[in-house]
Short mmCIF file of C-alpha atoms in Angstrom, two decimals:
data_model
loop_
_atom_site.label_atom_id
_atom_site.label_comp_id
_atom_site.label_asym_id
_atom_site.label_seq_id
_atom_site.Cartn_x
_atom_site.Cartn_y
_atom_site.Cartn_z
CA UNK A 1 14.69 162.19 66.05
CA UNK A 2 13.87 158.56 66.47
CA UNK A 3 10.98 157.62 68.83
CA UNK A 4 9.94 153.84 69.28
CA UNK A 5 7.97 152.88 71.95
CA UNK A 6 8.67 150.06 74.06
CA UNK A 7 5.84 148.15 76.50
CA UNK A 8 8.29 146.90 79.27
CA UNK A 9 5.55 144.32 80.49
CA UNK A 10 7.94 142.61 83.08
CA UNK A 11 8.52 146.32 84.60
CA UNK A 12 5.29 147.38 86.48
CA UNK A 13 4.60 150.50 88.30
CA UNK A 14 2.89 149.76 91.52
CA UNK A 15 1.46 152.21 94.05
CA UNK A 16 0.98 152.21 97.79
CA UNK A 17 -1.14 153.90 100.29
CA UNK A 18 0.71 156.00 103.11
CA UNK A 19 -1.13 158.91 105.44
CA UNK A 20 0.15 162.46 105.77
CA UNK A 21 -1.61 164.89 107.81
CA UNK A 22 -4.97 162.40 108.30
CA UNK A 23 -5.07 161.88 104.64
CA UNK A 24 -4.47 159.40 102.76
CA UNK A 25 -1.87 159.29 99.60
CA UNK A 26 -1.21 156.64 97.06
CA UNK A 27 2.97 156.49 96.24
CA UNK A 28 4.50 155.21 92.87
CA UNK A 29 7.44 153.39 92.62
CA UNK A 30 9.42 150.33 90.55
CA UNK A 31 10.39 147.39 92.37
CA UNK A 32 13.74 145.74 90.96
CA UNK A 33 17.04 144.32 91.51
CA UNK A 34 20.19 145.58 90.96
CA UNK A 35 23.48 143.44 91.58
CA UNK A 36 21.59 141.18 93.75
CA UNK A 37 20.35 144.63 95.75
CA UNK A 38 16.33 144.72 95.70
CA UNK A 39 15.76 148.83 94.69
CA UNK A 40 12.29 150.76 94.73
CA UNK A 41 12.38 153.69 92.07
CA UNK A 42 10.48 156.53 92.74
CA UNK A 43 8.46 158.10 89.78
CA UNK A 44 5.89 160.71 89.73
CA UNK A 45 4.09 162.81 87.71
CA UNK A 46 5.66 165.47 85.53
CA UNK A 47 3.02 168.27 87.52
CA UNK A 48 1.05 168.37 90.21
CA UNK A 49 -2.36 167.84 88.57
CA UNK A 50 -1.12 164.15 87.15
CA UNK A 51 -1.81 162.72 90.48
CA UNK A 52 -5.64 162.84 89.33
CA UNK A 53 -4.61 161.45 85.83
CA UNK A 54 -2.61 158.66 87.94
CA UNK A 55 -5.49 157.65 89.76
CA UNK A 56 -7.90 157.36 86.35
CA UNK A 57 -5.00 154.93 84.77
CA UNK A 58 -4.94 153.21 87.70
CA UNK A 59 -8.53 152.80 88.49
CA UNK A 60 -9.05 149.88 91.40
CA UNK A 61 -5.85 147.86 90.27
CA UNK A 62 -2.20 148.85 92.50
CA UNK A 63 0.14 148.33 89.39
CA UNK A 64 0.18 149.06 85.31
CA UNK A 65 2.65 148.81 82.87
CA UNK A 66 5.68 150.97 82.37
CA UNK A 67 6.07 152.40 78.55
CA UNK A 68 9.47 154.25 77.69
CA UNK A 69 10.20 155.92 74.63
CA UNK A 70 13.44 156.38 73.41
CA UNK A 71 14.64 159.77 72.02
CA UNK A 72 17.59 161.07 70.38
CA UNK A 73 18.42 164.93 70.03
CA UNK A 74 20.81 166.45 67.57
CA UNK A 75 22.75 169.64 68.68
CA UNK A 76 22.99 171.49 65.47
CA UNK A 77 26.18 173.78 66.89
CA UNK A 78 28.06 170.87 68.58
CA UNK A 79 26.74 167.84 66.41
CA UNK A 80 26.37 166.16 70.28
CA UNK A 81 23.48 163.25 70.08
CA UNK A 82 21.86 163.49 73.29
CA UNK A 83 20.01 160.14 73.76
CA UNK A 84 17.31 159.18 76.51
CA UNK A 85 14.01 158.02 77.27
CA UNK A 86 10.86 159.19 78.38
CA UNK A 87 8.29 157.01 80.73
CA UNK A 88 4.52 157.22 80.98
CA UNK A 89 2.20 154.53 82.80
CA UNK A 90 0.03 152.52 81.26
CA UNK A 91 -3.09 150.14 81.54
CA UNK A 92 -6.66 148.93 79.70
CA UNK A 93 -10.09 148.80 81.30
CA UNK A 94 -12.21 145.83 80.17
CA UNK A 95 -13.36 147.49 76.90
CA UNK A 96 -9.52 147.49 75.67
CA UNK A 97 -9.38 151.15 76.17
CA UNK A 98 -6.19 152.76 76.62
CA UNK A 99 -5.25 154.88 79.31
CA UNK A 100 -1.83 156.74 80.06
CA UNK A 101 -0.21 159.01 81.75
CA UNK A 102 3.32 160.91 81.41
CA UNK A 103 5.55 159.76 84.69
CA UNK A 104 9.25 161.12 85.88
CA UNK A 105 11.65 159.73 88.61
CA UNK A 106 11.41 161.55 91.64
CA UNK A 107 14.93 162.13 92.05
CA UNK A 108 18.38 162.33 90.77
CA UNK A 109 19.32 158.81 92.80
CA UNK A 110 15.75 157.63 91.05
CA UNK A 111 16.80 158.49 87.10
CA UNK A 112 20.39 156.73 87.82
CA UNK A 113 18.78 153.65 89.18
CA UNK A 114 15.79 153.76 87.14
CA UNK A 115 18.59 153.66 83.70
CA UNK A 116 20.51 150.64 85.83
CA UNK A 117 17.23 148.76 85.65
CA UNK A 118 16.86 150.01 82.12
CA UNK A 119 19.89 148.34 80.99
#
């Protein structure tokens, strides 16, 4: 299984405030383009409690870096290579430490246009 990680430092993962019920929310979401088409990718985190985690890598600033990780899976019956990545969010505080946090697109329509930025 092969597993390089890859800072995408030109892809960002930015945030946004938006109220539900009184309260306020931060969303997550890539900005890019796509055949001239400007697209915002939806990503969250893989469970509920990695909103909290989200917030900690994101401390006062509305965007960090976007870290994939390639993978590649064998099927020992079929010999099929299943091939993929995985995404997590990153950033550094002032002291050069490292925080991260696992992140998933929302939807279906978000992992297809999440790999056509990918590409």
């Amino acid at each position: 299984m092969a597993n390089k990680e890859k800072s995408l430092g030109q892809i960002k993962v930015e945030r946004e405030i938006f109220e539900k019920d009184g309260k306020q929310f931060f969303s997550y979401f890539i900005k890019g383009k796509i055949r001239g088409k400007d697209v915002k990718v939806l990503v969250t985190p893989p469970d509920k409690g990695g909103f909290a985690v989200l917030d900690i890598v994101f401390g006062n600033d509305m965007q960090a870096d976007l870290i994939t990780n390639p993978y590649e899976i064998k099927d020992e019956k079929t010999g099929n290579v299943i091939k993929g990545n995985t995404y997590a969010v990153r950033s550094a505080d002032e002291n050069g430490e490292i925080y991260e946090c696992a992140i998933k697109p929302f939807r279906s329509s978000d992992k297809s246009l999440l790999n056509m930025l990918m590409r």
